[in-house]
Coordinates of C-alpha atoms in Angstrom, one line a residue:
X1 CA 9.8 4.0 -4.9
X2 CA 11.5 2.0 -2.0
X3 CA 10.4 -1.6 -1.3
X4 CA 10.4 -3.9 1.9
X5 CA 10.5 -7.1 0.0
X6 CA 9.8 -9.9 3.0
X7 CA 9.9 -12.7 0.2
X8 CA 13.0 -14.1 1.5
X9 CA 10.3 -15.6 4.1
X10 CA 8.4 -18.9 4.3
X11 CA 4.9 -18.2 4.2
X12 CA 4.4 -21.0 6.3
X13 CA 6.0 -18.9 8.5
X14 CA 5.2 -15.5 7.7
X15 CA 2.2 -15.4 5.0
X16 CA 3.0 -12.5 4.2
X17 CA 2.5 -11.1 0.5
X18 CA 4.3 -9.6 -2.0
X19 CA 2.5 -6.5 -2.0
X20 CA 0.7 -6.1 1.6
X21 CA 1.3 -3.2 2.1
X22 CA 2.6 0.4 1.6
X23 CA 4.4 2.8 3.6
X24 CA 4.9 6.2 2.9
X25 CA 6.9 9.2 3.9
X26 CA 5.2 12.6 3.4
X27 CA 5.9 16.0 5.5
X28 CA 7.4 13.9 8.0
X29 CA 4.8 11.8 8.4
X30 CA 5.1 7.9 8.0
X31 CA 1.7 6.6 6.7
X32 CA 0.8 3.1 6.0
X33 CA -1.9 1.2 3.7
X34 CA -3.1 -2.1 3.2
X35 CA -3.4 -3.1 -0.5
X36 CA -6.2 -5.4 0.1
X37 CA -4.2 -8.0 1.3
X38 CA -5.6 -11.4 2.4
X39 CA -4.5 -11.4 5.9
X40 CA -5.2 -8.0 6.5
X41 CA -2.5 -5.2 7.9
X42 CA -2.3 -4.4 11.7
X43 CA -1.4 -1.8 13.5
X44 CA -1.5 -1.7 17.4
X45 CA -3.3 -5.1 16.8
X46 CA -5.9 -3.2 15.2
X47 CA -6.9 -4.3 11.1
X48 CA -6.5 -1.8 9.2
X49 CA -9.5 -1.1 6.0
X50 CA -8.0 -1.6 2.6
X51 CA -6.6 0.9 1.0
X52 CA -7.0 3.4 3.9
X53 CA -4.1 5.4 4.8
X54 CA -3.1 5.6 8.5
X55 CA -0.9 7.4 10.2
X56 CA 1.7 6.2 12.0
X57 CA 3.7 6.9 15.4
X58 CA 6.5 6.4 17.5
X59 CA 5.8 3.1 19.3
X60 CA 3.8 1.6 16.9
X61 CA 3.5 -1.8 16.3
X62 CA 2.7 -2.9 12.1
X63 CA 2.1 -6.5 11.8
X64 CA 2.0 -7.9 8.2
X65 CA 1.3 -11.6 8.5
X66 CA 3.4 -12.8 11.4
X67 CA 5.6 -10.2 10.6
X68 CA 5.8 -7.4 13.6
X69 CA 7.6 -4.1 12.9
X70 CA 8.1 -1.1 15.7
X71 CA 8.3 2.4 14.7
X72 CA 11.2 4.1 16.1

């Protein structure tokens, strides 16, 4: 299993969690899910329900605390 670790990170600045969230990579399909994180997982400013997984696309935007991540 392959982890982001954003730890390194102030939460002041971030508030980001150890475990916020998880990506996967399945038929060539990158997925996320929220792990029922605190402040919630976004994507395309949107929350996303825990533990739901949702697809992801080219030009998406994931934000994990202050944290914003593009898809590319």
């Amino acid at each position: 299993q392959r982890v982001i670790d954003l730890a390194y990170q102030e939460c002041s600045v971030t508030c980001v969690s150890r475990h916020h969230a998880t990506l996967r990579l399945e038929n060539n399909q990158l997925s996320i899910c929220d792990v029922d994180s605190r402040n919630h997982t976004f994507v395309d400013a949107v929350a996303l329900p825990p533990r739901v997984w949702a697809d992801l696309n080219l030009g998406d935007t994931v934000q994990v605390g202050q944290v914003r991540l593009r898809v590319v």
